[in-house]
CSV table of C-alpha atoms and ligand atoms in Angstrom, one decimal:
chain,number,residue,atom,x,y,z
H,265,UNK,CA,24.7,16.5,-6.7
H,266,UNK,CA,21.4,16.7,-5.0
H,267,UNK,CA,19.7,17.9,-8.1
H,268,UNK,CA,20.8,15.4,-10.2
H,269,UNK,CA,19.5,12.8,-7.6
H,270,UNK,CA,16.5,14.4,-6.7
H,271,UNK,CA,13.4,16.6,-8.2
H,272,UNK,CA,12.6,19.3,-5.8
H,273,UNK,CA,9.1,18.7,-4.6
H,274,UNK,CA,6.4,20.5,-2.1
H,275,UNK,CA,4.0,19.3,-0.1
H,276,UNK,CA,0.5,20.5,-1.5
H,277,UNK,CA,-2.1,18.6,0.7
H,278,UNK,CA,-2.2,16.6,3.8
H,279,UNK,CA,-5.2,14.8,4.7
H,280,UNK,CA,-5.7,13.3,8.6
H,281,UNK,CA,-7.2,10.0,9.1
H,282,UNK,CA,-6.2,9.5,12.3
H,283,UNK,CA,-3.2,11.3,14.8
H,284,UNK,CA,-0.4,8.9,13.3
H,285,UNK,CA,-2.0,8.5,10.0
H,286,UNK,CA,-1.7,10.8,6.9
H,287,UNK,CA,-2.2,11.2,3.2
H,288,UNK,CA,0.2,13.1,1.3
H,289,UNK,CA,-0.2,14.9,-1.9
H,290,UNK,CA,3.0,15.9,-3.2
H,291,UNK,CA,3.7,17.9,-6.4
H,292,UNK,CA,7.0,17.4,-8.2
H,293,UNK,CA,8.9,19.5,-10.1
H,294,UNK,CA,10.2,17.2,-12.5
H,295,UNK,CA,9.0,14.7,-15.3
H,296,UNK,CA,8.4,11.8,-12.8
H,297,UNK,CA,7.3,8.4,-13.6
H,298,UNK,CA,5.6,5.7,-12.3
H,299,UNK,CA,3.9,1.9,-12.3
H,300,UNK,CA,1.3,0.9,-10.3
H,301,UNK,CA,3.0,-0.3,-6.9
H,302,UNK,CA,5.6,1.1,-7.0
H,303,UNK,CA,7.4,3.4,-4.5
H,304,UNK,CA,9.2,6.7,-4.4
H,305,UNK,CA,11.9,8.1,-2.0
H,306,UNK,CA,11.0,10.7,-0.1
H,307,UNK,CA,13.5,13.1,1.5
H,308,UNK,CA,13.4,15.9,3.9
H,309,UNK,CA,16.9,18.2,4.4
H,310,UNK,CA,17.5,19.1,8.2
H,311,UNK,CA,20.8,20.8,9.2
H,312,UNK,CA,22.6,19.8,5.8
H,313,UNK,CA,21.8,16.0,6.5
H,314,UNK,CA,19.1,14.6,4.5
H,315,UNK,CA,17.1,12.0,5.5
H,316,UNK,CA,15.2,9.7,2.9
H,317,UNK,CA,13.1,6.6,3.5
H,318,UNK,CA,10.9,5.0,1.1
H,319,UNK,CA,6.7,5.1,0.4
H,320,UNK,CA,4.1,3.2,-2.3
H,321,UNK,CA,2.6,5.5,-3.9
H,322,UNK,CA,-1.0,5.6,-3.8
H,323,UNK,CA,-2.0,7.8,-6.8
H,324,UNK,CA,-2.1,6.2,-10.7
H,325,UNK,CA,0.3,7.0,-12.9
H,326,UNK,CA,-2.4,9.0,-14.6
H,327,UNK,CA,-2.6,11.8,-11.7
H,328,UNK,CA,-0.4,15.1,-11.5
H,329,UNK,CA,0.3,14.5,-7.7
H,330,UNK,CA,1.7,11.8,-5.9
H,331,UNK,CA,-0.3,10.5,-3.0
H,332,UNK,CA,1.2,8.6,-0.2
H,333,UNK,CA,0.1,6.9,2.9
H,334,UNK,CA,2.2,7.9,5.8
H,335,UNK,CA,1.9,6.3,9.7
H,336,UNK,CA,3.7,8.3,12.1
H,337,UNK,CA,6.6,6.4,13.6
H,338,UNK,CA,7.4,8.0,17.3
H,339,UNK,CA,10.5,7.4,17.8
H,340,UNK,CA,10.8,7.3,13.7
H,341,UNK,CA,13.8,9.7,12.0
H,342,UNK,CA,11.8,11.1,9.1
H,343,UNK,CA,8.2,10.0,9.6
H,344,UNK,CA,7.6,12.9,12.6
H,345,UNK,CA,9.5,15.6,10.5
H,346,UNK,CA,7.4,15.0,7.5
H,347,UNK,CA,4.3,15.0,9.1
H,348,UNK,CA,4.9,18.1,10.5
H,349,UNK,CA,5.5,19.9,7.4
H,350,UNK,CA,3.2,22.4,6.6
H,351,UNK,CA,1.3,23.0,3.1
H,352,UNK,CA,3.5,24.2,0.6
H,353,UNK,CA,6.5,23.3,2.4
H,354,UNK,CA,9.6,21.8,0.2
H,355,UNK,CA,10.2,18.2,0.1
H,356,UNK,CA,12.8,16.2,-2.6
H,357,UNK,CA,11.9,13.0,-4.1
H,358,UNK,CA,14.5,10.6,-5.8
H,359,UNK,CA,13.9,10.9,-9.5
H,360,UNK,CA,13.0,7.4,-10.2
H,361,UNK,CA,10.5,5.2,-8.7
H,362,UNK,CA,11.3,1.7,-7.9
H,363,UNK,CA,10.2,-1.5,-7.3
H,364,UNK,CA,8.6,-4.8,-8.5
H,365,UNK,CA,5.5,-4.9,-6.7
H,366,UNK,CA,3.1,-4.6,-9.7
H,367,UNK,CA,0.9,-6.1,-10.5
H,368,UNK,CA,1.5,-9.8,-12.1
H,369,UNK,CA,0.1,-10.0,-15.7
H,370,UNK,CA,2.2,-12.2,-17.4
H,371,UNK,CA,2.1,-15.6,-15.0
H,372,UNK,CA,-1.2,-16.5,-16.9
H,373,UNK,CA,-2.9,-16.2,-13.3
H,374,UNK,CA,-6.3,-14.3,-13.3
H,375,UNK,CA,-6.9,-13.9,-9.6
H,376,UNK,CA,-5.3,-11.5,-7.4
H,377,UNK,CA,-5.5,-12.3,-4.0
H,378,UNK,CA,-4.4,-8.4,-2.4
H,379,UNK,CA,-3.5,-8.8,1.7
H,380,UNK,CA,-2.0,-5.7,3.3
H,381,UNK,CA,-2.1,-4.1,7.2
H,382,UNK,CA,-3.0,-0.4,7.2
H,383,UNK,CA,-0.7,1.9,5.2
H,384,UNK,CA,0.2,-1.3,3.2
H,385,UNK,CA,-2.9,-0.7,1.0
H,386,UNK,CA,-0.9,1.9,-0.7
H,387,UNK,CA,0.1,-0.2,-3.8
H,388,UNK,CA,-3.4,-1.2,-4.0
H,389,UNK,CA,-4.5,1.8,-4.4
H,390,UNK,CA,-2.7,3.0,-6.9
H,391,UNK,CA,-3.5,-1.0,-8.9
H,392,UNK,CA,-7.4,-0.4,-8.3
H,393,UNK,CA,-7.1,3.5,-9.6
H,394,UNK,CA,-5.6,2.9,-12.3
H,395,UNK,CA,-8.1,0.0,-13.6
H,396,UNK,CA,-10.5,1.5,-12.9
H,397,UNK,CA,-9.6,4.6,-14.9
H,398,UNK,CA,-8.6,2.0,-17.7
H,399,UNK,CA,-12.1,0.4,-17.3
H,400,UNK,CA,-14.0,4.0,-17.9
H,401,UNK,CA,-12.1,4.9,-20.7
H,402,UNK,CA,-12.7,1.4,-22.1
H,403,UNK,CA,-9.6,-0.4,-22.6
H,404,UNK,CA,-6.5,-0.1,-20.8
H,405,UNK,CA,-2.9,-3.1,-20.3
H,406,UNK,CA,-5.1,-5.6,-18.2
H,407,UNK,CA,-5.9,-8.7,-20.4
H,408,UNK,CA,-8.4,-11.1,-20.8
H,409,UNK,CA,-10.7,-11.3,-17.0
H,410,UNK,CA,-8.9,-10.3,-14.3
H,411,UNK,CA,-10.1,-9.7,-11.2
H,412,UNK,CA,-8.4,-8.5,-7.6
H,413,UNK,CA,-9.6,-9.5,-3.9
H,414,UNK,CA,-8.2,-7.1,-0.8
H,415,UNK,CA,-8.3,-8.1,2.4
H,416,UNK,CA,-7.2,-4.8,4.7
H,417,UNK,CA,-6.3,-4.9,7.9
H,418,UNK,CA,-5.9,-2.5,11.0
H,419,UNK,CA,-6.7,-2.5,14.7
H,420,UNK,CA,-9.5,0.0,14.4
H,421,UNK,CA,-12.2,1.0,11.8
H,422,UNK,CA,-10.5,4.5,11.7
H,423,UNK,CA,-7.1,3.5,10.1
H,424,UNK,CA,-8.3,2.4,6.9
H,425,UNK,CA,-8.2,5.6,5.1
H,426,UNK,CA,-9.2,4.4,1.8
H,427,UNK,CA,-12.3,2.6,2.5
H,428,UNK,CA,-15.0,4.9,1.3
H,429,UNK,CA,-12.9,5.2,-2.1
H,430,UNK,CA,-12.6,1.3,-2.6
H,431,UNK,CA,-15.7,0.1,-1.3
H,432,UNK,CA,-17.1,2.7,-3.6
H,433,UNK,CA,-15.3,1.3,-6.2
H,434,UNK,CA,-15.8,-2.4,-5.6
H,435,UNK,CA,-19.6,-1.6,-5.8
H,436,UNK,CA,-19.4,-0.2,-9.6
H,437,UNK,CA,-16.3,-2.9,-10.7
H,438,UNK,CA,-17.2,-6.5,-10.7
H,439,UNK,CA,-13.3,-7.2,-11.0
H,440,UNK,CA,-12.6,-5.9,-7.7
H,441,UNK,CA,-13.8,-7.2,-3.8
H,442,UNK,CA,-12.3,-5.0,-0.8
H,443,UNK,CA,-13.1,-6.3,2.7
H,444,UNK,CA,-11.2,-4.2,5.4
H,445,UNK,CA,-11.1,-5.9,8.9
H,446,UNK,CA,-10.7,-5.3,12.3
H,447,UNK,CA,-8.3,-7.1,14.9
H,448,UNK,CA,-9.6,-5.2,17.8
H,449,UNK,CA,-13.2,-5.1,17.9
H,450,UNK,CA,-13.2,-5.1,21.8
H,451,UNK,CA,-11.7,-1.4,21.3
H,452,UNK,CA,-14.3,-0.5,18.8
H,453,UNK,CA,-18.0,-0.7,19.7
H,454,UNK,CA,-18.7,1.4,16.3
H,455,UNK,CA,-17.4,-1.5,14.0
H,456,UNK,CA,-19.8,-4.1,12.5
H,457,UNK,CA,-17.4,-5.5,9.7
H,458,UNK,CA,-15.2,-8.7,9.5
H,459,UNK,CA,-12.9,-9.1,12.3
H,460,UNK,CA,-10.0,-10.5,12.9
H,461,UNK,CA,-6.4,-10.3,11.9
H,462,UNK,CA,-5.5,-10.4,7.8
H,463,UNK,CA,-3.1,-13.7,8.0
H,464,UNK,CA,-6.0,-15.6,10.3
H,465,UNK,CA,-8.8,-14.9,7.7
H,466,UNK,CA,-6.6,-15.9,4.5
H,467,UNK,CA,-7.8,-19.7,4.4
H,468,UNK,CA,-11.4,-18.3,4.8
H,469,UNK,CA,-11.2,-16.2,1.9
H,470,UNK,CA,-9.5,-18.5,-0.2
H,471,UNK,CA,-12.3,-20.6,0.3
H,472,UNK,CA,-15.0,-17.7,-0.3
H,473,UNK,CA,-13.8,-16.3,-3.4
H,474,UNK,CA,-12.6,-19.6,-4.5
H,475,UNK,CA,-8.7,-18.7,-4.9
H,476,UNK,CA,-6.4,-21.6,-5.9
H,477,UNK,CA,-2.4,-21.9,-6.4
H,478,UNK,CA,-3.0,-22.4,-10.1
H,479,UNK,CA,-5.4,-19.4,-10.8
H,480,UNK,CA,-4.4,-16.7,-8.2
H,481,UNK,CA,-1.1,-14.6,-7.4
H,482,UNK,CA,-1.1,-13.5,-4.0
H,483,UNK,CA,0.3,-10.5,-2.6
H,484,UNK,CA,1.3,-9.4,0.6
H,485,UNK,CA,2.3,-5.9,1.8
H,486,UNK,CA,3.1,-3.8,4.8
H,487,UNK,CA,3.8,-4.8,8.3
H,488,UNK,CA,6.3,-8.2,8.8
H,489,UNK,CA,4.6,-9.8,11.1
H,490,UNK,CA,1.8,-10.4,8.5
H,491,UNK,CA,3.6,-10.9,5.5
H,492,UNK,CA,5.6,-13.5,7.1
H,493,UNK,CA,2.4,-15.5,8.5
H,494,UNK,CA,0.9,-14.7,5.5
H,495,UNK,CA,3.6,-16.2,3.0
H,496,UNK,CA,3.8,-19.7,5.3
H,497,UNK,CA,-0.1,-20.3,5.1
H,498,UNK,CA,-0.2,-19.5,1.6
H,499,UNK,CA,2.5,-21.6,0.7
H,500,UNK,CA,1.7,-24.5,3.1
H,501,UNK,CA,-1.7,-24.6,0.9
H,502,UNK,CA,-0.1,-24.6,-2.0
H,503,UNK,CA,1.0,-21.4,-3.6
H,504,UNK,CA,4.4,-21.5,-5.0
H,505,UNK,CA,7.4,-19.2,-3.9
H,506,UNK,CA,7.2,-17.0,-7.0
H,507,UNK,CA,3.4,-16.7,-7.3
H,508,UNK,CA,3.4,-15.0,-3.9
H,509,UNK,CA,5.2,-11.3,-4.2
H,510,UNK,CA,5.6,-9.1,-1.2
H,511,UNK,CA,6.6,-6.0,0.0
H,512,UNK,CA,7.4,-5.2,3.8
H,513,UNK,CA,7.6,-2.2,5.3
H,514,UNK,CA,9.9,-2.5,8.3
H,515,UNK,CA,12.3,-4.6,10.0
H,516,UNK,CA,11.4,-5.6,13.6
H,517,UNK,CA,13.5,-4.6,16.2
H,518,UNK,CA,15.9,-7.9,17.0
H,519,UNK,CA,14.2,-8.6,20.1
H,520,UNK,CA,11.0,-8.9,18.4
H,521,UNK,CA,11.6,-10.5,15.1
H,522,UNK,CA,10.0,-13.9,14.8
I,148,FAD,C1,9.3,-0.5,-0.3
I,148,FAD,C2,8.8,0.3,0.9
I,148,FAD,C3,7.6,1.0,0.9
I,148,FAD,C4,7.1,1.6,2.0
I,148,FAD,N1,5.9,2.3,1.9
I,148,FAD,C5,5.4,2.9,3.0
I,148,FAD,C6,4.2,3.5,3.0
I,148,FAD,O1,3.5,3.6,2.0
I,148,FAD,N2,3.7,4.1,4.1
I,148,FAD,C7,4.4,4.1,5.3
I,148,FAD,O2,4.0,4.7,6.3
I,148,FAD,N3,5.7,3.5,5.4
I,148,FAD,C8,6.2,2.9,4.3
I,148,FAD,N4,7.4,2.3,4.3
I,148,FAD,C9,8.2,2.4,5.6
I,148,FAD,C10,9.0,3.7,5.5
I,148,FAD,O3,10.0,3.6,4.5
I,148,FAD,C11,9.7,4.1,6.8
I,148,FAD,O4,10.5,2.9,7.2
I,148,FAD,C12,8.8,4.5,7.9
I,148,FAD,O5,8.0,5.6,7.5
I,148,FAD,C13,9.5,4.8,9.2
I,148,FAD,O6,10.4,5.9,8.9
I,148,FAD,P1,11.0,6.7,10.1
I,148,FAD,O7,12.3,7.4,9.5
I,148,FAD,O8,10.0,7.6,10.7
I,148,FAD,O9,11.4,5.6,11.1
I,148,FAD,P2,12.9,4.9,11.3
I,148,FAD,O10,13.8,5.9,12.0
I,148,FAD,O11,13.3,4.4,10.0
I,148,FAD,O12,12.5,3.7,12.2
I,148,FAD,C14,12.7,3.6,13.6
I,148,FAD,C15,12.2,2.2,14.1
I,148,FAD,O13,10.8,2.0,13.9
I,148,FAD,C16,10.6,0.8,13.3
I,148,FAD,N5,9.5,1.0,12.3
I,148,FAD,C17,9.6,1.6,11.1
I,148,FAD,N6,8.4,1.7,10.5
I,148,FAD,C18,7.5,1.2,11.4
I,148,FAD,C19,6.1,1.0,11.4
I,148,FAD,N7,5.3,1.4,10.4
I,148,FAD,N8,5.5,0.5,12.5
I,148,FAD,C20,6.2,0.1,13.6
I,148,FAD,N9,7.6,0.2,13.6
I,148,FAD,C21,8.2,0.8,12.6
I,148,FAD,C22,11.8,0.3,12.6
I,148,FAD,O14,12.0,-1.1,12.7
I,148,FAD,C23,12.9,1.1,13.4
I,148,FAD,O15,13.4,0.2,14.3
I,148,FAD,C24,7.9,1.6,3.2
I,148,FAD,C25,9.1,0.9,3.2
I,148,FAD,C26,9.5,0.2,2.1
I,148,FAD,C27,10.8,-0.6,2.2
């Protein structure tokens, strides 16, 4: 049962960005398959009872190991156990990947408008690594002049944990803009980038990169709070229920749902 469900997996590399923030490389033993933004299952057996919760993958579908972006939940069921794993230590992952949170090439809308809180970048990721390896090679499934905007968002400048990669990449790809920004400056003397939270800087960078309802999709992903926010400004300036696609991570506890 579990096999047919599951490939086996192990954990190969696990890098620290901050105490309650990991990247995971996982290997599976399996012929797995992916799109960019989409997520896998990831499971972890304890005492006979498996526990499985879901995670974007980071990594392109042209990569041999599965990257993820993991924050620690405290209180969480699986996030503590799989963070303490060690390297080499066995994981399972559902064989198929899922979900429709790729990236929109059909609509006939060029601009990309990418918002996300912290480990929400994850889908990102795996859009931007992939064009970009497209772009090298010379080709690649993105028609005609597309081009993506992020806007990343996290308390400190610590938990962004891709922003050498992508502001690397934004400098070489003319297609791509990444600004990550900071909601708590006061706790971060270090910081000298934009500040603020993601869903009160949309309007501003809908006016800065120019982004309107008939020429961008937008994109929200990660914590609820902002994706909700984000959806009602977006639509109250225009953008149409199905040119805005999300993906949230969590449900609020009831006393703290909006
Ligand atoms: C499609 C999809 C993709 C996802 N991708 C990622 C990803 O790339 N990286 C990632 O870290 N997580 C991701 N998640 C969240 C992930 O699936 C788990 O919910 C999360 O890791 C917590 O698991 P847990 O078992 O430790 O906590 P649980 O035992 O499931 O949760 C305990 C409590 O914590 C709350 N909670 C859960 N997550 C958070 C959080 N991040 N912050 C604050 N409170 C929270 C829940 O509301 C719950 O009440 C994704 C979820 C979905 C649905």
């Amino acid at each position: 049962m579990t096999r047919e469900k599951y490939f086996p997996a192990r954990l190969v590399n696990r890098r620290e960005v901050t105490r309650d923030l990991f990247v995971l490389h996982v290997k599976v033993e399996g012929q797995y398959t992916h799109l960019a933004g989409q997520y896998a299952t990831l499971a972890v057996e304890v005492a006979g009872r498996r526990i499985e919760r879901a995670y974007s993958i980071c990594s392109s579908p042209y990569e041999s190991v599965l990257e993820f972006f993991v924050e620690r939940v405290p209180d969480g069921q699986l996030t503590p156990l799989l963070l303490a794993k060690d390297q080499g230590a066995p994981l399972l992952l559902r064989r198929f990947a899922k979900g429709r949170f790729t990236l929109d090439l059909r609509s006939g809308r060029r601009k990309h408008l990418l918002l996300c809180t912290v480990t929400g970048v994850a889908p990102y990721v795996s859009y931007v690594r992939t064009l970009y390896e497209d772009s090298k090679k010379g080709g690649g499934p993105m028609p005609g002049d597309h081009r993506l905007y992020c806007v990343h968002g996290a308390s400190h400048g610590v938990e962004f944990g891709y922003r050498e990669e992508l502001e690397q990449i934004a400098a070489k790809a003319p297609w791509f803009s990444y600004v990550p920004t900071v909601s708590r400056p006061w706790e971060d003397q270090a910081w000298g980038g934009e500040i603020g939270r993601v869903d009160d800087l949309i309007r501003k960078y809908l006016h800065v990169w120019e982004l309107h309802p008939g020429d961008t999709t937008a994109y929200l992903c990660g914590h609820p709070q902002m994706v909700g926010n984000g959806r009602g400004i977006l639509e109250r300036a225009g953008w149409k229920r199905e040119a805005v696609q999300d993906e949230v991570y969590f449900q609020p506890p009831a006393d703290t749902a909006q």
